[in-house]
XYZ file of C-alpha atoms in Angstrom:
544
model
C -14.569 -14.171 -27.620
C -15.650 -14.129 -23.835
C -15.764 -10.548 -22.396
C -13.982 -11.063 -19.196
C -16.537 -7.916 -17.738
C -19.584 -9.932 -18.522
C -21.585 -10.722 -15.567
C -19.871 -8.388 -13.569
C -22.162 -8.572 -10.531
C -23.495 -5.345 -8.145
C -22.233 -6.114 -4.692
C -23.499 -4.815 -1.742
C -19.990 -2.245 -1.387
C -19.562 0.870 -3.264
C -17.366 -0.508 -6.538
C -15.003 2.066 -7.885
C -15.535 1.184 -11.700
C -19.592 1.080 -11.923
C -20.218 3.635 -9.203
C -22.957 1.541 -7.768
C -24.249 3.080 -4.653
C -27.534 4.713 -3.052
C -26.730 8.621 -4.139
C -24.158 7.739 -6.936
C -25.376 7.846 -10.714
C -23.077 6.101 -13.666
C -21.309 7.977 -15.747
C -22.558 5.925 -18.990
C -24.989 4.079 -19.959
C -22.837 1.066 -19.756
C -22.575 0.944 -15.680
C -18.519 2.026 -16.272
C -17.542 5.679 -14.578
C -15.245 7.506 -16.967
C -12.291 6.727 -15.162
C -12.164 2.934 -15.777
C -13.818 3.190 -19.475
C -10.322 3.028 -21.575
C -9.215 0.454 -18.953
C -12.351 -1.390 -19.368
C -12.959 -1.246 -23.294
C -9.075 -2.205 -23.590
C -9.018 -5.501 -21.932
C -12.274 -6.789 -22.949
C -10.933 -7.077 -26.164
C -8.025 -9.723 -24.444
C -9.057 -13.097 -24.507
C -9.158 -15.172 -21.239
C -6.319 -17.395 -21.764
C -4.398 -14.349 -23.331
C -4.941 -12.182 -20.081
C -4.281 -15.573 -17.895
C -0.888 -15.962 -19.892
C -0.246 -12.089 -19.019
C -0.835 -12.726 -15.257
C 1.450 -15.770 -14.692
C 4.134 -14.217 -16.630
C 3.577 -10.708 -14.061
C 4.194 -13.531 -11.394
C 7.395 -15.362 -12.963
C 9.021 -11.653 -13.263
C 8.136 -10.656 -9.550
C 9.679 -14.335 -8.241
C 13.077 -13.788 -10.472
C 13.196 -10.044 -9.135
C 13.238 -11.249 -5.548
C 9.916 -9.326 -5.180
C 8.355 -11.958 -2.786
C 6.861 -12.017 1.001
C 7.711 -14.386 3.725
C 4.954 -16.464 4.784
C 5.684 -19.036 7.758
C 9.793 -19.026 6.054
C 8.671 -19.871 2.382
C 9.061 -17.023 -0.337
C 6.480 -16.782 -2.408
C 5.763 -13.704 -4.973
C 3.884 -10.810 -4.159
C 0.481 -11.392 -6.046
C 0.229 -8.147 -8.472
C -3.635 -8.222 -10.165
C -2.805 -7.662 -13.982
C -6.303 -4.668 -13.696
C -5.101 -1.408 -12.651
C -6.759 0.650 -9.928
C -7.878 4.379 -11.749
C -8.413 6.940 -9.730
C -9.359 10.685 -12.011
C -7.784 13.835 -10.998
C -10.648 14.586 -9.200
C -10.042 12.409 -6.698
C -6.771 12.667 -6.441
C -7.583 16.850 -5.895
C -9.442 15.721 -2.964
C -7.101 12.746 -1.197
C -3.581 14.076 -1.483
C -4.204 17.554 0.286
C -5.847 15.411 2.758
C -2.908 13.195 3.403
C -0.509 16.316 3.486
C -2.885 17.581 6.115
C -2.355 14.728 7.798
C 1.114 14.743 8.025
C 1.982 18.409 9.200
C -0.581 17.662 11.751
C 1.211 14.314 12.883
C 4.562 16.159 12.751
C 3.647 18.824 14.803
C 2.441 16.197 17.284
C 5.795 14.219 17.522
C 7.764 17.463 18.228
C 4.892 18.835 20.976
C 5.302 15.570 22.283
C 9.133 15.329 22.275
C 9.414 18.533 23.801
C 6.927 21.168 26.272
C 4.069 18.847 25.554
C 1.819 21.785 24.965
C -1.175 19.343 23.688
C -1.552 17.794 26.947
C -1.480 21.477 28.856
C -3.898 22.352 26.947
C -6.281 19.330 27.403
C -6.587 18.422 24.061
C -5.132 14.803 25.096
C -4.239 13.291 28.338
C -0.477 12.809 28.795
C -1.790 9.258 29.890
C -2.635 8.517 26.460
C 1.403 9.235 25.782
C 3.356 7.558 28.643
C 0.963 4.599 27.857
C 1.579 4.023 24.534
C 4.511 0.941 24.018
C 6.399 3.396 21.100
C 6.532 6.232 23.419
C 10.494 6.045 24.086
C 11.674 8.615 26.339
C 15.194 7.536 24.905
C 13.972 10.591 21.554
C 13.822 13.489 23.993
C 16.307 16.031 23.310
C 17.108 14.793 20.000
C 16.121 17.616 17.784
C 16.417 17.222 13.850
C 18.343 20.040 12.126
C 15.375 20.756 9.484
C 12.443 19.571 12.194
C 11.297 16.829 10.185
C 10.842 13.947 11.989
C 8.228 12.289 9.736
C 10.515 12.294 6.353
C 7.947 9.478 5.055
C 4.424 8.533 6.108
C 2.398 5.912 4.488
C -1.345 6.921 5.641
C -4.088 3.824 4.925
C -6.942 5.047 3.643
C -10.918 3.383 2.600
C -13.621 4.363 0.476
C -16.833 3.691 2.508
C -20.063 2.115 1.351
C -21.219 5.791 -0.242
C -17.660 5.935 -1.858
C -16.096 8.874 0.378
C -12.526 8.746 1.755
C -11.983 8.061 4.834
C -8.324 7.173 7.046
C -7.791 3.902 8.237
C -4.409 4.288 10.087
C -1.171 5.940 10.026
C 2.247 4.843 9.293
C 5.182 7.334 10.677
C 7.599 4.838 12.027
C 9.376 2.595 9.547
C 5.909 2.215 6.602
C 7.246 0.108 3.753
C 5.918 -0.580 0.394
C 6.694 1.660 -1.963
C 8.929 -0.386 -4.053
C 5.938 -2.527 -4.937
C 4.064 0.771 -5.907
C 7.721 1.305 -8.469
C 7.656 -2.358 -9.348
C 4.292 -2.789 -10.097
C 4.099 0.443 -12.345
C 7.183 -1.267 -14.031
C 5.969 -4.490 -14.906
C 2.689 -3.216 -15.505
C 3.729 -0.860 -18.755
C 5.654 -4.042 -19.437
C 3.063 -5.963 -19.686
C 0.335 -4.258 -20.803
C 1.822 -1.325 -23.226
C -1.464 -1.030 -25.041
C -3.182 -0.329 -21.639
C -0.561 2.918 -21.232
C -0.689 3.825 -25.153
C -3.872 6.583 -24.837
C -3.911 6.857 -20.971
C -2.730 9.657 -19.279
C -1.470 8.632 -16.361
C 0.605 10.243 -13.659
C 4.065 8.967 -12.990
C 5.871 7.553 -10.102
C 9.359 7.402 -11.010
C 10.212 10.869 -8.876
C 9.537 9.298 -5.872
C 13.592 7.919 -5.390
C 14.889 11.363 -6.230
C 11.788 12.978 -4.149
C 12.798 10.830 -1.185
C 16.643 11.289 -1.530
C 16.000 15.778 -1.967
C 13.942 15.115 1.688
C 16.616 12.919 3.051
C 20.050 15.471 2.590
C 17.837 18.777 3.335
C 17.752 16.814 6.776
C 21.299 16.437 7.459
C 22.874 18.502 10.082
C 23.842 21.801 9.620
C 26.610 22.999 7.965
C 27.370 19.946 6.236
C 27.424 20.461 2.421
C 28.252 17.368 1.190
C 25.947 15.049 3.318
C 26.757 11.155 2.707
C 22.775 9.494 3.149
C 22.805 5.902 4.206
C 19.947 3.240 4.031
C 20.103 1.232 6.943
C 18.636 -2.054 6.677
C 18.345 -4.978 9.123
C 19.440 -7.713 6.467
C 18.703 -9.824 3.736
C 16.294 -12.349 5.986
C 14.103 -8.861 6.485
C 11.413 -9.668 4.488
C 11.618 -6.130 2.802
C 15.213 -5.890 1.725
C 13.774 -5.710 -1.599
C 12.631 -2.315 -1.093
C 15.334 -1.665 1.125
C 18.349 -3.152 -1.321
C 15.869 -0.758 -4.451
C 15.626 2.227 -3.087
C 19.519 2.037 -2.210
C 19.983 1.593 -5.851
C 17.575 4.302 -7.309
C 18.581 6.872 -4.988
C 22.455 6.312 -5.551
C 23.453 5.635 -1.626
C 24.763 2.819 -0.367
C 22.440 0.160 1.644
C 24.220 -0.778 4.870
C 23.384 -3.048 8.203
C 24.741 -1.925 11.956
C 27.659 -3.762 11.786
C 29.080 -1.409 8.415
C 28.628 1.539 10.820
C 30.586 2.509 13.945
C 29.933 5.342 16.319
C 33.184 6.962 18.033
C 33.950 10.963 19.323
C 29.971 11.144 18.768
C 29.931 10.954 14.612
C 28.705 8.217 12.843
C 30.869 6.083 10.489
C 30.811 3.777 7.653
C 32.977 1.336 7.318
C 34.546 1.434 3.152
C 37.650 -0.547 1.306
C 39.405 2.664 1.660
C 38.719 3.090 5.085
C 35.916 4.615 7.353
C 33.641 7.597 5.808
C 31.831 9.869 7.663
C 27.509 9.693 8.030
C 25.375 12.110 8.183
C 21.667 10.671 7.296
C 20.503 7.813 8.218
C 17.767 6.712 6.445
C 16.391 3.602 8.467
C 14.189 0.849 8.272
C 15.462 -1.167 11.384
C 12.523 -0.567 14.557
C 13.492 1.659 17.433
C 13.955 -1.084 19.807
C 17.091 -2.772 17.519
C 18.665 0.650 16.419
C 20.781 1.142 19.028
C 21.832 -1.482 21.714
C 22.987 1.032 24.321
C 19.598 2.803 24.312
C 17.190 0.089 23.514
C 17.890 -3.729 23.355
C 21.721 -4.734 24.572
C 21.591 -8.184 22.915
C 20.066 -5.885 19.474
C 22.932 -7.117 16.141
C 21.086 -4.886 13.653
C 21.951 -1.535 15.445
C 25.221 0.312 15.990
C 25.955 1.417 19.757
C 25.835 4.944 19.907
C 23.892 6.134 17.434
C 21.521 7.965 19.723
C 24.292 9.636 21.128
C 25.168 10.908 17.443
C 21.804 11.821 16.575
C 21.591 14.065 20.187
C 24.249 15.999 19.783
C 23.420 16.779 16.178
C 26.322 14.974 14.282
C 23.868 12.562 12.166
C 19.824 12.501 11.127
C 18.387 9.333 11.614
C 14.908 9.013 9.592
C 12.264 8.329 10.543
C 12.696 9.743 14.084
C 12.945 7.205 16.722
C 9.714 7.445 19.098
C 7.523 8.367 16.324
C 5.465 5.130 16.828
C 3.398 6.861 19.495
C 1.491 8.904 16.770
C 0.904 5.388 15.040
C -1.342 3.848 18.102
C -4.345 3.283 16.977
C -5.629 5.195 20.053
C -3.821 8.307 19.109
C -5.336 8.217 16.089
C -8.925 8.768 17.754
C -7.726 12.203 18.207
C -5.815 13.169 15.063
C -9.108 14.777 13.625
C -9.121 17.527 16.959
C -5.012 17.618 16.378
C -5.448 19.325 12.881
C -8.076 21.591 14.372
C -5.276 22.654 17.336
C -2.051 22.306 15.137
C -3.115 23.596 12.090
C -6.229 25.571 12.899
C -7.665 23.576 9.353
C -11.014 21.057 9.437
C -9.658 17.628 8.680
C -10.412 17.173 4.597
C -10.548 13.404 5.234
C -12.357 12.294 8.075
C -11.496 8.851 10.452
C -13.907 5.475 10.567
C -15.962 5.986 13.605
C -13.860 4.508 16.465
C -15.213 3.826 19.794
C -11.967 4.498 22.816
C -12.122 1.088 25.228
C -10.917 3.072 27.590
C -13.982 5.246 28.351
C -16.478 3.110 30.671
C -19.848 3.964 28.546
C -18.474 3.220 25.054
C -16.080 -0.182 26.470
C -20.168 -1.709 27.609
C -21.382 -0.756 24.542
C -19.144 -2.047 22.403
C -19.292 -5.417 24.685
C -22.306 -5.966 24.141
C -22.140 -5.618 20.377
C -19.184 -8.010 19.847
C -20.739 -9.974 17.104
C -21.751 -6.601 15.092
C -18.109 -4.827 15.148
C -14.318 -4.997 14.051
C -11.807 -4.906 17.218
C -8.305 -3.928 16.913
C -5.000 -3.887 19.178
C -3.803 0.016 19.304
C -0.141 -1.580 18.279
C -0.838 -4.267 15.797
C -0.073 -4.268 12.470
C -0.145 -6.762 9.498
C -4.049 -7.217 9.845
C -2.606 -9.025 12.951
C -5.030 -9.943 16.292
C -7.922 -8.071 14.360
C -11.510 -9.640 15.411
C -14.334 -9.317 12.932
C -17.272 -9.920 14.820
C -19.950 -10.935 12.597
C -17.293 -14.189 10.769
C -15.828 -15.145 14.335
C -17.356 -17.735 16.481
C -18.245 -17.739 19.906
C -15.584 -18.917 21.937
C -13.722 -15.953 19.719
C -15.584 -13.228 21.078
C -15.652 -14.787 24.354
C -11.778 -14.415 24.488
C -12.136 -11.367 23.451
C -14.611 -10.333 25.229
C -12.474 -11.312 28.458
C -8.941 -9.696 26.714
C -11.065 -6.170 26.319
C -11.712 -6.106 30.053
C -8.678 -7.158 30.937
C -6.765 -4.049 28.914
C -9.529 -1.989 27.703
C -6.254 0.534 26.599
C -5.020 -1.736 24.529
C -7.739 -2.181 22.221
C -9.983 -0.018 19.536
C -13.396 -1.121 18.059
C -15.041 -0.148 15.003
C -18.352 -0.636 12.391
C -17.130 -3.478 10.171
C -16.536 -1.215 6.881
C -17.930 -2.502 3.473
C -14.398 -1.256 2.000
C -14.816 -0.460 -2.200
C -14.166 -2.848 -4.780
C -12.571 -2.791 -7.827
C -12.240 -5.119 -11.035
C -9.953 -8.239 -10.234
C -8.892 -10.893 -11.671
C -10.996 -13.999 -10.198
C -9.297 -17.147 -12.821
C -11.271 -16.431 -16.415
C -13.462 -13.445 -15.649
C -12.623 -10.047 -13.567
C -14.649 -9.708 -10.699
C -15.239 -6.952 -7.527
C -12.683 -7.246 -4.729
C -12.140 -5.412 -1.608
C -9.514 -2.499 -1.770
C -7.662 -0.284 0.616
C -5.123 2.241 -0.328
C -2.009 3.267 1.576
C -0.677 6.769 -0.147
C 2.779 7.813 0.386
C 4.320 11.207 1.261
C 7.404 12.659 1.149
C 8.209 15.578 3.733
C 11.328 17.960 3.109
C 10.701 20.215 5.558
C 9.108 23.218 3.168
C 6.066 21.125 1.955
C 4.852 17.826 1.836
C 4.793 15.805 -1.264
C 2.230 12.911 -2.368
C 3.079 10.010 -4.457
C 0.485 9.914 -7.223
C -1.247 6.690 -6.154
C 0.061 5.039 -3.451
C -0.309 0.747 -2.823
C -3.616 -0.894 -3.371
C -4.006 -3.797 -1.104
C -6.718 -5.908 -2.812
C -8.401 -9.133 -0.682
C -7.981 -11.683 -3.411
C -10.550 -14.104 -1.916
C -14.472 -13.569 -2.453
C -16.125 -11.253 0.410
C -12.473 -10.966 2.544
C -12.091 -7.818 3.899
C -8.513 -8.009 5.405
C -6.166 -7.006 2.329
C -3.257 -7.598 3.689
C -0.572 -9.775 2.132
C 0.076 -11.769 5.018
C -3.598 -12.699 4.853
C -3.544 -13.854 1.337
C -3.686 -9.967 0.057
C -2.309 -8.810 -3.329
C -1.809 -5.232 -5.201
C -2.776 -3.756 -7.962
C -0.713 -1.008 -9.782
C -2.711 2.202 -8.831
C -3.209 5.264 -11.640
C -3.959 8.966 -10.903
C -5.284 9.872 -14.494
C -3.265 13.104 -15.360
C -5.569 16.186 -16.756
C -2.362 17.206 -19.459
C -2.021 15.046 -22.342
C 0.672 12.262 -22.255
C 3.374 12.377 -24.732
C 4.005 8.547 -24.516
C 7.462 8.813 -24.882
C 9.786 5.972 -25.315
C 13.614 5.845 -24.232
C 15.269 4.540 -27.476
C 17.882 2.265 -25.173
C 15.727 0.272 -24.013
C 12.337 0.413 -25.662
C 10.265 1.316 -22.882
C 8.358 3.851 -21.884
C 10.245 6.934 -20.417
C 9.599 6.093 -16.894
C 9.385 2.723 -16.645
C 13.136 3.160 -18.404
C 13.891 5.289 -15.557
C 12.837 2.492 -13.123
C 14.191 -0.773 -15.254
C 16.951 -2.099 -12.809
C 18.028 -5.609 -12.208
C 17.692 -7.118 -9.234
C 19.781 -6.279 -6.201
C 22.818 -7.755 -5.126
C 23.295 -9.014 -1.689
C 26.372 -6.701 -0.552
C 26.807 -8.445 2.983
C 27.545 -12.735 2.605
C 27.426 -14.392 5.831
C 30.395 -16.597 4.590
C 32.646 -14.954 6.523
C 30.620 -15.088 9.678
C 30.121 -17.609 12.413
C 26.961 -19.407 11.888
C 25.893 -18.812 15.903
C 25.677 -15.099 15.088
C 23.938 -15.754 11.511
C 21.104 -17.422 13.094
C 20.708 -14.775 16.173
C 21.164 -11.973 13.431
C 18.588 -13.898 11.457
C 15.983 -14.456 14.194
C 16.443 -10.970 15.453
C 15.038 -9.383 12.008
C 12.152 -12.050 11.840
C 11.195 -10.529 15.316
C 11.112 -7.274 14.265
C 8.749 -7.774 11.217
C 6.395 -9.915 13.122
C 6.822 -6.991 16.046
C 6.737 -3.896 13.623
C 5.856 -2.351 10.889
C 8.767 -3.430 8.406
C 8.031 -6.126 5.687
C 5.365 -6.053 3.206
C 3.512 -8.366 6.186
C 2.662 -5.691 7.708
C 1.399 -3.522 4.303
């Protein structure tokens, strides 16, 4: 029998299962670090065909779940690589503190910036970095959560470089989705593959929906004791009300759209069979410029009027905080490594890719001249979206962008092209290095910041691509954090699984809202209006 390992080739990036790098020694003789050995050792004993047969039936489950992407309006499943991503405790000791840092730093931020706007008094930025920004919304001042939290969830992007350190790519604060895939992938994973879970000790991620929902009601406003938390979605043509419909479900709230909610004497209100209930947290994953018509976009249907009002005077938590998409440019994030030095008074534990600021005269001519050598990226875009990679485009490429960095030198960041880590993929009959990034998830309650063990790997499924996002023909991989404890590999006797994938086995959700009822003019504006904002925004697995 074929071993689907064999000829696994040394690339020129650092690869995360042989450790192949200038300054990194194997851990065995074999070229396999101890990390991926059981994973290694247990599928080389699967046969091509039978691993094949595994794979397609990982994709059949995924298109029946509704667990699928929009690409130019056809829905096709999110591609899930049957080889898990292993990370040792080791590493995970070294990223998660990292992210948390991150976080508290990027919090502090929002509410400097929301408020006295000490940061720019004390020259650490210039306030022209702020009022520039496009998610800078001076609509958020005044509006104060009751716990201070205004980053409840962050998903933070972050690379292994070429000598297999960490290093951060971006951050998410607004509205960063993806986390059901991380819940569904784990699922249909163990699944799948039980004998890949039977002697692994992995860590698990079924906490995350009660993790998220503890976060959520220590936000709502104070003196409530009883707080009703809402998710807020923009509607079933979103591309991710999957994760918006699943985390509804695991969490036990109910998943509503602006028109279920009305805003009257300055409270927020859901509309019920037995009549209207009162809000109090908002949990939301519609953008800040269709949350609220009277503060943002009048002609906005996925919003309820007034709900800035609410949030102001303190009757309702919205999460995330609107305005938080200012720490998200890609220019602020130039500065997030001197933030945790003034917030926190810490060193950063994971550094940023070396980013060159357009804006500055010297560095805008150098990195003109070395076009064809570097990665350029708008400080707004998402999605892998208006990216240049200099050394695969042509020359009437960098021409135009040559011309579009002089013209807004603000708008744009530049960077080394990054030889981001591979792992072992699935490439048809034999597994095969592909590029990787990861995008960790934390969970902030207001005492202490919490890390998802893993996070979402974002693999480029194509030879040599370095963009891994889905929208660019990206997949995932289900991501472990071996555990140092022993597992007990227990199984829930209902359902035959194991315990947490039990915990997580849910069918697929049920569109609450039919249009039937509606007229079709408002359908299709309602429709077009959540399209916009997941080609505008973050939202959508697009944008992962």
């Amino acid at each position: 029998m074929a071993d689907l390992f064999e000829g696994y080739p040394a690339g020129t990036a650092w690869d995360e299962m042989t450790g192949r790098s200038a300054s990194t020694a194997l851990d065995d003789d074999r070229g396999t670090r101890a990390a991926y050995a059981h994973v290694r050792e247990t599928m080389s004993r699967l046969s091509p065909a039978e691993i094949r047969t595994r794979a397609d039936a990982l994709a059949r489950s995924y298109l029946a779940q509704g667990v699928t992407f929009d690409i130019g309006g056809e829905e096709r499943p999110f591609p899930l690589d049957p080889v898990p991503r292993v990370l040792d405790g080791a590493e995970w000791d070294t990223l998660a503190p990292g992210v948390a840092q991150r976080v508290k730093a990027l919090e502090k931020l929002l509410e400097d910036i929301y408020g006295r706007q000490k940061v720019v008094a004390d020259g650490v930025i210039p306030r022209a970095l702020i009022t520039s920004s496009a998610h800078f919304h001076r609509q958020a001042r005044g509006i104060n959560p009751a716990n201070g939290v205004r980053v409840t969830v962050a998903g933070i992007d972050v690379i292994r470089d070429s000598e297999g350190g960490w290093r951060v790519l971006e951050d998410n604060v607004r509205v960063p989705s993806g986390v059901s895939y991380v819940l569904s992938n784990r699922r249909a994973m163990a699944q799948t593959f039980p004998e890949l879970f039977s002697s692994m000790p992995v860590l698990p991620v079924a906490d995350y929906p009660r993790r998220l929902l503890s976060a959520l009601t220590a936000a709502a406003p104070s003196g409530v004791e009883d707080p009703v938390v809402v998710v807020l979605t923009p509607g079933v043509y979103n591309s991710a009300y999957f994760e918006h419909s699943l985390l509804a479900r695991l969490m036990g709230v109910e998943l509503v759209e602006g028109r279920d909610l009305v805003c009257t004497g300055g409270r927020v209100y859901m509309r019920t069979t037995e009549g209207r209930r009162r809000v109090d947290v908002i949990y939301r994953r519609v953008d800040d410029e269709f949350i609220d018509p009277v503060a943002f976009r009048p002609d906005s249907l996925l919003g309820c009027p007034g709900l800035l009002t609410a949030a102001r005077l303190g009757h309702v938590t919205i999460a995330n905080a609107v305005g938080n998409g200012v720490a998200d440019d890609k220019l602020m994030y130039t500065y997030v490594p001197d933030l945790i030095r003034y917030y926190l008074g810490e060193e950063p534990l994971i550094q940023n890719v070396d980013t060159w600021r357009l804006e500055e005269p010297e560095a805008l001519k150098e990195v003109l001249e070395r076009l064809d050598e570097l990665v350029v990226k708008p400080v707004d875009g998402s999605g892998g979206k208006g990216i240049i990679i200099g050394p695969a485009a042509s020359k009437a490429e960098i021409d135009e962008a040559r011309t579009r960095l002089r013209l807004d030198p603000r708008g744009w960041i530049a960077q080394p092209v990054v030889q981001l880590s591979t792992v072992p993929t699935l490439a048809e009959d034999r597994v095969r290095p592909r590029h990787v990034d990861l995008r960790p998830f934390a969970v902030n309650d207001g005492e202490d910041v919490w890390v998802l063990p893993g996070g979402l790997t974002r693999v480029a499924l194509q030879e040599g691509q370095l963009v891994v996002n889905s929208s660019q023909g990206g997949g995932s991989k289900d991501t472990w954090v071996r555990s140092k404890a022993r597992w007990t590999n227990e199984v829930d006797p209902a359902s035959g699984l194991h315990s947490e994938t039990a915990e997580l086995h849910q069918g697929r959700p049920v569109d609450s809202h039919p249009d039937a009822m509606r007229g079709r003019t408002q359908t299709q504006q309602q429709q077009e209006q959540q399209q916009q904002q997941q080609q505008a925004g973050q939202e959508g697995v697009g944008s992962c």
